[in-house]
Short mmCIF file of C-alpha atoms in Angstrom, two decimals:
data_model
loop_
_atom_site.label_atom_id
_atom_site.label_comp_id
_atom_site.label_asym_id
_atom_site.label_seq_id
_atom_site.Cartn_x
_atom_site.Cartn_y
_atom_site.Cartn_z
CA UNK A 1 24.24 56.23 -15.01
CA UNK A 2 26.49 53.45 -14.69
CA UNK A 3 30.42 54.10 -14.70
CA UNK A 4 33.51 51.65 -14.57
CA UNK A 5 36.06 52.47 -12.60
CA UNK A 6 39.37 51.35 -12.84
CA UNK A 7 41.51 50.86 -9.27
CA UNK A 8 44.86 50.60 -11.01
CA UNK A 9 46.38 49.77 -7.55
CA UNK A 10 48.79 46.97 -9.07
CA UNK A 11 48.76 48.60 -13.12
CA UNK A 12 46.84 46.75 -16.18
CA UNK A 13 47.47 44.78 -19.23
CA UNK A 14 44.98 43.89 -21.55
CA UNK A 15 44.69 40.59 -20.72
CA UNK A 16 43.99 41.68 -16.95
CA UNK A 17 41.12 44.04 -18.41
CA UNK A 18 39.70 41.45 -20.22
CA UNK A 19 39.55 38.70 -17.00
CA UNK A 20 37.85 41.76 -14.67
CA UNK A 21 34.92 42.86 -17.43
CA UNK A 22 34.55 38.45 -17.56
CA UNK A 23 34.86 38.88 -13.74
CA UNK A 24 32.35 41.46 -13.96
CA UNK A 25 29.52 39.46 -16.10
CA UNK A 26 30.63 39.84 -19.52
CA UNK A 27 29.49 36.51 -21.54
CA UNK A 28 32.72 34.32 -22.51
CA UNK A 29 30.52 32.79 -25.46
CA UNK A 30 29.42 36.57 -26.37
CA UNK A 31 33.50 37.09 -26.97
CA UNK A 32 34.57 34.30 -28.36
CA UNK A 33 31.93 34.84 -31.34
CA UNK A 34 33.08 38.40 -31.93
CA UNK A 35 36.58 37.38 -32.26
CA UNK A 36 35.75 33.67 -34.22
CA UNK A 37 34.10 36.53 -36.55
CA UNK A 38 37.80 38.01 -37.35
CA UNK A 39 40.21 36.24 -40.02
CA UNK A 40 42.67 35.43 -37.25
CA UNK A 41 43.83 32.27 -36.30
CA UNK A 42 46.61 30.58 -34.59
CA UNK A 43 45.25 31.10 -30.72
CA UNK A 44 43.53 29.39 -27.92
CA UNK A 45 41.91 31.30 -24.87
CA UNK A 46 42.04 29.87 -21.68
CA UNK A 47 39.93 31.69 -18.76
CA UNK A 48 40.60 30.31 -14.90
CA UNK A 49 39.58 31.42 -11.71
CA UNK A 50 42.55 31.64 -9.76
CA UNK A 51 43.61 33.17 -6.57
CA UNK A 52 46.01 36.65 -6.79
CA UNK A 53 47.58 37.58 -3.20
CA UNK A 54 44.61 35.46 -1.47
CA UNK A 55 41.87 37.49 -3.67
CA UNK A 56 39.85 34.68 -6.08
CA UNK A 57 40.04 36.51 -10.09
CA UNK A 58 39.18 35.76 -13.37
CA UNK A 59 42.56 34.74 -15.62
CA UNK A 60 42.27 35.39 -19.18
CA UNK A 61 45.32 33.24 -21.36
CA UNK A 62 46.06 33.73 -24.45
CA UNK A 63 48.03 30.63 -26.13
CA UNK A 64 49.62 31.13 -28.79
CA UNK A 65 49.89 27.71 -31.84
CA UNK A 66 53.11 26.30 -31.47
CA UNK A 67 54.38 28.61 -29.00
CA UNK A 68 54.28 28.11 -25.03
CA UNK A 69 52.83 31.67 -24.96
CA UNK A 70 50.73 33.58 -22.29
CA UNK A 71 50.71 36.95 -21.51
CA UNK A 72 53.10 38.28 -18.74
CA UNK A 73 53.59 41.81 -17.76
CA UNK A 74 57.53 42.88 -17.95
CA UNK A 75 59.35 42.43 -14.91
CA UNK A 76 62.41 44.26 -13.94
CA UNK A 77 65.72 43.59 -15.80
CA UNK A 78 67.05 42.03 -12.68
CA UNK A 79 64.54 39.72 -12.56
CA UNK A 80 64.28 38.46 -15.62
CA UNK A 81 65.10 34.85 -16.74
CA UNK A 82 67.16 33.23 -19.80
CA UNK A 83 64.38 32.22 -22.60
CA UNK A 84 61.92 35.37 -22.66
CA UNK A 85 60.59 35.81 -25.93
CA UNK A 86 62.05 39.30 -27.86
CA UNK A 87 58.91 40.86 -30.29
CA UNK A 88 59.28 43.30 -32.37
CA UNK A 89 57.90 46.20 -31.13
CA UNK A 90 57.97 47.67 -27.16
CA UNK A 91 54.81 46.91 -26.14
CA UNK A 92 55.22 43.39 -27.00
CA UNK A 93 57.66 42.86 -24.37
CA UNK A 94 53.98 42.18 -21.69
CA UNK A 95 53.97 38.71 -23.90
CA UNK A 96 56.76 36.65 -22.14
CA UNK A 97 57.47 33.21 -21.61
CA UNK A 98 57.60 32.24 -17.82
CA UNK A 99 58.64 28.50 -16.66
CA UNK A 100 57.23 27.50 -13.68
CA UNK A 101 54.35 30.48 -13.61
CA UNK A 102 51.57 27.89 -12.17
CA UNK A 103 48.46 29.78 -11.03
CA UNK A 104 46.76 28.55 -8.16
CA UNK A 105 43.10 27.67 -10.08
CA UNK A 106 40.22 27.04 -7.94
CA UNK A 107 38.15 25.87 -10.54
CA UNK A 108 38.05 24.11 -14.48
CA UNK A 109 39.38 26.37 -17.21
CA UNK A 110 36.65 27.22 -19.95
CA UNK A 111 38.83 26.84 -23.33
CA UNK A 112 37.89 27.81 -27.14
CA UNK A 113 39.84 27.22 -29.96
CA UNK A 114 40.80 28.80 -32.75
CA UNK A 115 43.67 27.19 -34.13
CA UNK A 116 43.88 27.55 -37.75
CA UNK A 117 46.93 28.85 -39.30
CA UNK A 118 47.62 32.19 -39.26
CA UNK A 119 48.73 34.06 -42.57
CA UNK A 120 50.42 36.77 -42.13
CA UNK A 121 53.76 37.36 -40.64
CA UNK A 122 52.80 40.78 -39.21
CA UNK A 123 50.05 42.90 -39.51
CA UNK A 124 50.63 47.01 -39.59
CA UNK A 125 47.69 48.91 -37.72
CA UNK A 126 46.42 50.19 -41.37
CA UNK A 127 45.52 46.49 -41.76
CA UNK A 128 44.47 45.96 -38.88
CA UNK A 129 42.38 48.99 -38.43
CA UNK A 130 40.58 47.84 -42.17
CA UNK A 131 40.53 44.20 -41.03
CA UNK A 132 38.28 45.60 -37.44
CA UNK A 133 36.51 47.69 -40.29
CA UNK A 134 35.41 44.97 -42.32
CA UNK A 135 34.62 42.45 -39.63
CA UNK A 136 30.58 41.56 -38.67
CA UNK A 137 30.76 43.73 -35.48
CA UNK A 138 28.51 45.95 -34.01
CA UNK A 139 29.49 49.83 -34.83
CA UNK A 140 30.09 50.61 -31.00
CA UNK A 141 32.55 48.12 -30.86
CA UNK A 142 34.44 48.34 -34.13
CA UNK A 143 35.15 52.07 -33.31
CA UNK A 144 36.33 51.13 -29.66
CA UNK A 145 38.43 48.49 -30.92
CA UNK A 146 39.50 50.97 -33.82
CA UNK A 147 40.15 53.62 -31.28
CA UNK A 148 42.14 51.97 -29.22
CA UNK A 149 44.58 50.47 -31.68
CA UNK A 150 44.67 53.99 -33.61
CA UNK A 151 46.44 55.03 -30.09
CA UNK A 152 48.42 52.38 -29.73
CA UNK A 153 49.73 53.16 -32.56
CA UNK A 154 50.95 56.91 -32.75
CA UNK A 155 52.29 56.41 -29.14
CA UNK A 156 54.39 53.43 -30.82
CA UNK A 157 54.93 55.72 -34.41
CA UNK A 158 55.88 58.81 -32.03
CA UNK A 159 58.58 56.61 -30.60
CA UNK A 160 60.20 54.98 -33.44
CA UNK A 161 59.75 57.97 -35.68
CA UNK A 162 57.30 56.29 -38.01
CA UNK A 163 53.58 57.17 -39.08
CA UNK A 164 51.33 55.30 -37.35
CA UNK A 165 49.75 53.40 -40.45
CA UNK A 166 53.53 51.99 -40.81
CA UNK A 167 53.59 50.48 -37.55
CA UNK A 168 53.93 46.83 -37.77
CA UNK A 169 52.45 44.60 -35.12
CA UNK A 170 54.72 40.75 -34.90
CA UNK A 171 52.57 38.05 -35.50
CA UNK A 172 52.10 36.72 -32.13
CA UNK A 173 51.80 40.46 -30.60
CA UNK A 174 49.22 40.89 -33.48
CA UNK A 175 47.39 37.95 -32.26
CA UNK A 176 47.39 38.88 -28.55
CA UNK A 177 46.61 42.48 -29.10
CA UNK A 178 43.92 41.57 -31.22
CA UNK A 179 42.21 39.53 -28.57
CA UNK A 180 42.76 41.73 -25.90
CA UNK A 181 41.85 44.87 -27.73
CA UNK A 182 38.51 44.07 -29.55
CA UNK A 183 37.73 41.11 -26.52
CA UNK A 184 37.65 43.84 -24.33
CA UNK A 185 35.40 46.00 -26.59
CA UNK A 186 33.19 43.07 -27.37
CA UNK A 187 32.79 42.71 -23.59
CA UNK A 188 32.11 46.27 -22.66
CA UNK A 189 29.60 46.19 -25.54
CA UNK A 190 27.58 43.52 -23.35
CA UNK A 191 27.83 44.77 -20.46
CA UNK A 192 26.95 48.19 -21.30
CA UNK A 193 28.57 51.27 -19.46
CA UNK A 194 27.69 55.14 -19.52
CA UNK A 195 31.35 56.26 -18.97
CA UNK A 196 34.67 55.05 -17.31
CA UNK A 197 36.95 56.86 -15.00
CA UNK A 198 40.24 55.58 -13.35
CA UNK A 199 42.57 55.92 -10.43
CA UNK A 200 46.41 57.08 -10.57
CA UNK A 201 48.07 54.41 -12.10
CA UNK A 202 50.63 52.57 -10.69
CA UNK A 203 53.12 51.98 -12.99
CA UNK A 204 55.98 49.44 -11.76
CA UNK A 205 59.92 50.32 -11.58
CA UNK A 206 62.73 49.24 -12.93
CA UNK A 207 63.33 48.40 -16.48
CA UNK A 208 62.18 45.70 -18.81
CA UNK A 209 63.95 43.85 -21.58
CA UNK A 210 62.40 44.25 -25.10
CA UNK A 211 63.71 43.82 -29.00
CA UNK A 212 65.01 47.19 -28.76
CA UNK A 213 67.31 46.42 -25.72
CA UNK A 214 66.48 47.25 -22.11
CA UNK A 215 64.28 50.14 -21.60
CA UNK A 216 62.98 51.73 -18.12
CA UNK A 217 59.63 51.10 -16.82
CA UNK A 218 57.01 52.80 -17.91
CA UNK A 219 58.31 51.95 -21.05
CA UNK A 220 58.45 54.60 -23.44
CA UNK A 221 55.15 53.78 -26.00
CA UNK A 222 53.00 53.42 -22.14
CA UNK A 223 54.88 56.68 -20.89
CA UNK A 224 53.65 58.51 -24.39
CA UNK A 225 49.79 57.38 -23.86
CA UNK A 226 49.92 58.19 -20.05
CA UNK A 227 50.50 61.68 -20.38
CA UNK A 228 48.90 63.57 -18.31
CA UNK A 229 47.34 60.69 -16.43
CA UNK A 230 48.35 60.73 -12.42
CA UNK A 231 50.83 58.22 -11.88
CA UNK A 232 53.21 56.64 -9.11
CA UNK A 233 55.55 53.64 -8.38
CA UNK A 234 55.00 51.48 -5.33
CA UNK A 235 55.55 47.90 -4.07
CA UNK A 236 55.29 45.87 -6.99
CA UNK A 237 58.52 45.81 -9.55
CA UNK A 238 58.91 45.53 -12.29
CA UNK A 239 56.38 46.78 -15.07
CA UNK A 240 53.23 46.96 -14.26
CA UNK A 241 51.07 49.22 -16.81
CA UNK A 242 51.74 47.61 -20.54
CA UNK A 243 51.18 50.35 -23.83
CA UNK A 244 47.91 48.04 -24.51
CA UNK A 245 46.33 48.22 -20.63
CA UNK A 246 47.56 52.12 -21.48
CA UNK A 247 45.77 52.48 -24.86
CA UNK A 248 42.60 51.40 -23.19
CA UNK A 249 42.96 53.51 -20.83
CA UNK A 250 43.39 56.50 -22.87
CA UNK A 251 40.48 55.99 -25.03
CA UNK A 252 38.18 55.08 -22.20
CA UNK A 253 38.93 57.66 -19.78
CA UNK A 254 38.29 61.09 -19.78
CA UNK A 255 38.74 62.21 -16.07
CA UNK A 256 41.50 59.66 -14.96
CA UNK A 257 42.18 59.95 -11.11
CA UNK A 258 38.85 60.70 -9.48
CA UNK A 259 36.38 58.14 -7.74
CA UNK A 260 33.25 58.93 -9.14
CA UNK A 261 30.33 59.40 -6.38
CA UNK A 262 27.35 57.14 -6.17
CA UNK A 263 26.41 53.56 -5.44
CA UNK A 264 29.07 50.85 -5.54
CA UNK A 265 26.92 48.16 -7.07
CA UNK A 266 29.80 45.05 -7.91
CA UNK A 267 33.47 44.73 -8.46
CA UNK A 268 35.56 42.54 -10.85
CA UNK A 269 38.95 41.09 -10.68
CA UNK A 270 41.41 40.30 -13.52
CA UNK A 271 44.09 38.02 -12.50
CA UNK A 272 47.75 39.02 -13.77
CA UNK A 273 50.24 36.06 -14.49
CA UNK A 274 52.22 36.42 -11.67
CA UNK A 275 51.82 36.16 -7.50
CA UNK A 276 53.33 39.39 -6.47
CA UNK A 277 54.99 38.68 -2.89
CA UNK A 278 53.25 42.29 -1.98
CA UNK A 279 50.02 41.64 -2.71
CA UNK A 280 48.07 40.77 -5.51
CA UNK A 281 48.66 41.00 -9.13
CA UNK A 282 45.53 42.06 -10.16
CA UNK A 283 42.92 44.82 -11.73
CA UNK A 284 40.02 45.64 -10.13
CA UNK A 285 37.03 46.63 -11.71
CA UNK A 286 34.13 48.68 -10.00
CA UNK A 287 30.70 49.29 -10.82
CA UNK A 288 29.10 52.95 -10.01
CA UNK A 289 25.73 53.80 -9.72
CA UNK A 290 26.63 57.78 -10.31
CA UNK A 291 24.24 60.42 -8.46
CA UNK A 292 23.01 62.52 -10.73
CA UNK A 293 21.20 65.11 -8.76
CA UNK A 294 24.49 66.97 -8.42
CA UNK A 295 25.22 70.69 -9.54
CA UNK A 296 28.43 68.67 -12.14
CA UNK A 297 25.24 67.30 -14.20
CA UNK A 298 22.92 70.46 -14.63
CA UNK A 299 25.16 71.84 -17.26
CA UNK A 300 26.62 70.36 -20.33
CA UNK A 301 28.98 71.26 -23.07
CA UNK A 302 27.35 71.42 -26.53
CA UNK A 303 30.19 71.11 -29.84
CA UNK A 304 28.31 71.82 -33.00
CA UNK A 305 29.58 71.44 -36.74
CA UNK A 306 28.12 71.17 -40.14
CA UNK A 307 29.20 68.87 -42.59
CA UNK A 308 28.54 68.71 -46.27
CA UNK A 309 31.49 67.33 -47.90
CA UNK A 310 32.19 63.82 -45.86
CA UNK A 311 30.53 60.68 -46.63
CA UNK A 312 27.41 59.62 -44.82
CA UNK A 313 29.44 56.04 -44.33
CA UNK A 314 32.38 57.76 -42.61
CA UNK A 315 29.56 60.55 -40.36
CA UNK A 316 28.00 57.72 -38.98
CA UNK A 317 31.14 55.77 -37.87
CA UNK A 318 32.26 58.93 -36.34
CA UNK A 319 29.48 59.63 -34.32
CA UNK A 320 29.96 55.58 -32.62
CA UNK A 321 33.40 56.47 -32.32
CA UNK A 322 32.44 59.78 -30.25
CA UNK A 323 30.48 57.77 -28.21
CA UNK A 324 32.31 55.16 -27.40
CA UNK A 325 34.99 57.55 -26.28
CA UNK A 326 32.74 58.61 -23.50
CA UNK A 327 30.66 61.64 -24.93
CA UNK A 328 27.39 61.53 -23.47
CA UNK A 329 25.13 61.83 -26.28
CA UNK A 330 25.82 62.33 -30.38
CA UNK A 331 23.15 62.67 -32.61
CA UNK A 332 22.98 63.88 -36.33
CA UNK A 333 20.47 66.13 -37.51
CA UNK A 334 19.92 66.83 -41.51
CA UNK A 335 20.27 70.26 -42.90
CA UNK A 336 20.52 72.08 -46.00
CA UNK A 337 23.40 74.29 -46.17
CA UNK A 338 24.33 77.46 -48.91
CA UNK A 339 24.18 76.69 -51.95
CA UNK A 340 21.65 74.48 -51.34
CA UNK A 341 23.56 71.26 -50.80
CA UNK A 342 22.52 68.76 -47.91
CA UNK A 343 24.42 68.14 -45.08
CA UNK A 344 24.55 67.08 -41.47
CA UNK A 345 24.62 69.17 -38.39
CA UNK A 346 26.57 66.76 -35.66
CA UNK A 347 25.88 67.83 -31.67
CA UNK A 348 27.71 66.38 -29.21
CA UNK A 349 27.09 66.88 -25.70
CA UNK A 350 29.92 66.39 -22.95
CA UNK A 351 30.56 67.25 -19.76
CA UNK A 352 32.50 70.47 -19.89
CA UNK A 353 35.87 69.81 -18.58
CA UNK A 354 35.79 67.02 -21.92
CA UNK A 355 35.14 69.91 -24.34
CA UNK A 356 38.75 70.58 -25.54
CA UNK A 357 39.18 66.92 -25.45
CA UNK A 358 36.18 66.09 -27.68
CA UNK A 359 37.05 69.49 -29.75
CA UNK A 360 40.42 68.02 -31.02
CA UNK A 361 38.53 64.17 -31.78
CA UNK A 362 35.78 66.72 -34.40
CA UNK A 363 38.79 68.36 -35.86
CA UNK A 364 40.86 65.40 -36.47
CA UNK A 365 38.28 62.73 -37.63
CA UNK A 366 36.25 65.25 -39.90
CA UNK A 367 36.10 67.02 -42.34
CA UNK A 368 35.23 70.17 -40.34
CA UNK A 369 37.50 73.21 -40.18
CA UNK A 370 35.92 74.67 -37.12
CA UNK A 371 33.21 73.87 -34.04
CA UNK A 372 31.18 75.63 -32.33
CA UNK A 373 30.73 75.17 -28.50
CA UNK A 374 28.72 76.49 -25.90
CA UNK A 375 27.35 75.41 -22.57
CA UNK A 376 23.99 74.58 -21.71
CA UNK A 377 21.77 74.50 -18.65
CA UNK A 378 19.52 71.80 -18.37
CA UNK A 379 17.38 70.29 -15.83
CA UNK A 380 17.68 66.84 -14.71
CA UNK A 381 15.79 63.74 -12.97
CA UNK A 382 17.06 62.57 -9.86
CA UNK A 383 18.34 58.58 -10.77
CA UNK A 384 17.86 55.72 -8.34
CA UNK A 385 18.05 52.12 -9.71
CA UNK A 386 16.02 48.81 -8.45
CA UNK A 387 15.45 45.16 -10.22
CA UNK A 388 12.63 43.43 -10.80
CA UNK A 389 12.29 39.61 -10.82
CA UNK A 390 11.25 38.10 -14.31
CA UNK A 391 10.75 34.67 -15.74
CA UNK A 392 14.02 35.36 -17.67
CA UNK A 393 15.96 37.05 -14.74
CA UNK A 394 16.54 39.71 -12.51
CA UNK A 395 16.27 43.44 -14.78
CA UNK A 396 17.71 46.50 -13.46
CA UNK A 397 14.97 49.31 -13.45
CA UNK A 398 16.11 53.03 -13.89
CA UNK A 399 14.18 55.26 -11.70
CA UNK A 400 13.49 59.06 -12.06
CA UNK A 401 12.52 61.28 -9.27
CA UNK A 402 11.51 65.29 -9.39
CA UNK A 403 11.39 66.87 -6.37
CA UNK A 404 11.01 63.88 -4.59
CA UNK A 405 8.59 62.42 -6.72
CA UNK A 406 8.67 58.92 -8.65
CA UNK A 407 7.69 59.83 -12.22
CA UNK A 408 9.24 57.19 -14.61
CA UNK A 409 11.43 53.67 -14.06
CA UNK A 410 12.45 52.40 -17.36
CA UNK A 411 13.97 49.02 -17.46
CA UNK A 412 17.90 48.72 -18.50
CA UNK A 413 17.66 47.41 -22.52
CA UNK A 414 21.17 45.92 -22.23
CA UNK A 415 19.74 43.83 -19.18
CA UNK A 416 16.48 42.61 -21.15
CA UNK A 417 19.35 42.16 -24.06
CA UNK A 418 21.75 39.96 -22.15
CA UNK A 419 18.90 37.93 -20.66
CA UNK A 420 17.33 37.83 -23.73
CA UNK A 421 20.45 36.00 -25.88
CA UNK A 422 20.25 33.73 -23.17
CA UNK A 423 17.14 32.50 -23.08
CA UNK A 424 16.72 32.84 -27.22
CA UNK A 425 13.72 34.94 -26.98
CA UNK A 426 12.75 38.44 -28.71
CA UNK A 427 14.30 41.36 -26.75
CA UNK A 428 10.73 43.01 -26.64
CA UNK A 429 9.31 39.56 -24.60
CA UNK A 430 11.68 39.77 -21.84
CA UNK A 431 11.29 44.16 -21.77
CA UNK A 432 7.67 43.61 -21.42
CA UNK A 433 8.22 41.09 -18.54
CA UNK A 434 10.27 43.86 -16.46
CA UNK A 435 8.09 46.57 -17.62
CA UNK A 436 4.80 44.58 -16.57
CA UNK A 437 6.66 43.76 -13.28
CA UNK A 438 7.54 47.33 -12.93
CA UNK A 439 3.90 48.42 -13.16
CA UNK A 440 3.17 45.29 -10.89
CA UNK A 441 5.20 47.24 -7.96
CA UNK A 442 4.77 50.69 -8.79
CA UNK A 443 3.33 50.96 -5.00
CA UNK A 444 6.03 49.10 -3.52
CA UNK A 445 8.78 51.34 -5.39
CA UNK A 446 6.77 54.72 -4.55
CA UNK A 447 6.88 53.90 -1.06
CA UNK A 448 10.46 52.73 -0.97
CA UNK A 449 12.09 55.70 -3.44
CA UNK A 450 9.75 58.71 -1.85
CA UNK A 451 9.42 57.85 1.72
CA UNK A 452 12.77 55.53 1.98
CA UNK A 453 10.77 52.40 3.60
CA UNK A 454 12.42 49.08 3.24
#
């Protein structure tokens, strides 16, 4: 099982998230479709590698039509400069504009443009949220991107007393949220986690200057969607965790502040705007092969309720939004309730310290008025992972032991998928390559996974 960590040594933005999953492997064409598929315009992205306190990263810039725009995380009121652009709303104030910020690239920018005119002064999230709805995205990622916002926005309708389908979102905010937010959803689509877990978070110090005057860092809408997430303040001033690098978090992570054991199999780097004198400004991303042999994974949390009076339409999205919130599996099961009308039993199975968590998502976002929950027992393979070479590329292989014993090795679909796009070939032509490679080496694995030879 493959998790994402988050090492929030220096904070995060969504911009910063969005470098470290490119960082990671996510395809820059595979994003720029999903958001050329969205009726915004007005923007240009701009990805760099540059170099963040002597560490190389992956800059992701947003620019902004007729606007010297990029995205720059508050710094502290003493700090700041004449000629910042004010927005709107608080969590706008990460999109400054900073002469002289000249990042030290080490290689050519790769650009795409998508600069015709925008429409709408501002966008509120009900728009938004039907405008993610109606776009030609795949369900896992509409619901993460829906998610996300749908946080974002009753931290910021908390704040300023408002409901959170009134919140309005300034044009150029819009635009840069709306990159980050379903960029970074497109990308995690492709690359294809099991769950996500983070470290405290620093947040920065200070204060931070914003339409609604200066505020203290973290500011107020990031404070609201960090709650109860560890945090500190060290080094760096100024802020460092924005309300949209917050709302990801929040969505994404259901056990913040624990490293995750298993196999550290790649890190990523996103590249903030700024060289930090203390060290650099910068997210990093790592990958986790998780063991799951361990006594946390041999029992599960089962939430269980019926539903016969919600649309079909609206039990479907649910379930993708369930998922993409980290449960680890939802499936729907048809049933034919008193009275004789049809319906829909919906399991979910989470790990149990997630069951109030995911208890509180089936009451809100259903029509339910009750779930039932009880724990389970189950027995589980031991998971190792290898790659095979193919024609198309290398495939991760998932391996399953019992007892000791090699019984299965399955090779990773969004591997074969990725590879696939690439080469413009049927998924099933580049599967059957790993799996016939697989069977190839079955000898070769045995001896490696059961007796531990190189």
């Amino acid at each position: 099982m493959k998790t994402l960590y988050f090492d929030l040594f220096s904070g995060c933005s969504g911009d910063m998230i969005l470098g470290a999953l490119l960082d990671l492997g996510a395809d820059f064409e595979t994003v720029r479709q999903g958001l050329a598929a969205l009726p915004v315009g007005g923007y240009r992205l701009e990805v760099n590698r540059v170099l963040r306190g002597g560490v190389a990263a992956t800059r992701l810039t947003v620019h902004i039509a007729g606007q010297e725009h990029k995205h720059v995380r508050g710094r502290a009121h003493d700090q700041a400069r004449a000629g910042e652009h004010e927005h709107e709303h608080d969590y706008e104030h990460e999109h400054e504009h900073e002469q002289g910020d000249q990042p030290s690239i080490i290689n050519h920018p790769l650009s795409t443009l998508n600069m015709q005119p925008s429409t709408h002064d501002h966008r509120t999230y009900a728009q938004i949220r039907d405008m993610i709805a109606a776009a030609p995205l795949a369900p896992a990622v509409r619901a993460r991107a829906t998610a996300i916002f749908e946080h974002l926005a009753i931290a910021e309708g908390k704040i300023h007393g408002r409901p959170p389908e009134a919140v309005h979102f300034h044009e150029v905010g819009a635009v840069d949220s709306i990159v980050d937010i379903v960029g970074i959803s497109l990308a995690l689509d492709h690359l294809g986690f099991d769950s996500f877990a983070c470290s405290a978070a620093n947040v920065g110090s200070g204060t931070v200057r914003c339409a609604h005057g200066v505020l203290p860092v973290p500011a107020p809408a990031t404070a609201e969607l960090l709650r109860g997430f560890p945090v500190y303040s060290a080094h760096f001033a100024g802020e460092l965790v924005t309300p949209t690098g917050a709302a990801v978090l929040r969505t994404l992570v259901p056990e913040p502040g624990r490293l995750p054991a298993g196999t550290l199999l790649r890190t990523g780097w996103g590249a903030g705007s700024r060289e930090h004198p203390d060290g650099p400004n910068a997210l990093r991303l790592l990958v986790i092969e998780m063991a799951d042999a361990g006594a946390a994974d041999t029992e599960v949390a089962v939430l269980e309720c019926n539903l016969d009076d919600m649309l079909p339409e609206l039990v479907g999205e649910l379930a993708d939004t369930l998922r993409a919130a980290g449960a680890l599996d939802v499936f729907l099961t048809p049933v034919q309730m008193k009275k004789s009308r049809p319906g829909t039993l919906l399991t979910l199975l989470c790990r149990p310290p997630d069951t109030p968590r995911f208890a509180d998502e089936l009451l809100a976002r259903s029509t339910t008025f009750g779930v039932r929950v009880h724990r389970c027992a189950r027995e589980v393979l031991d998971r190792r992972s290898f790659a095979v070479d193919t024609p198309y590329g290398a495939v991760s292989v998932k391996a399953g032991l019992r007892r000791g014993r090699l019984l299965k090795a399955t090779p990773e679909f969004e591997d074969c998928r990725r590879l696939a796009a690439a080469a413009d070939v049927p998924v099933a032509v580049v599967y059957q390559a790993a799996a016939a490679a697989v069977t190839a080496g079955w000898d070769q694995w045995v001896r490696r996974l059961e007796h531990g030879d190189a």
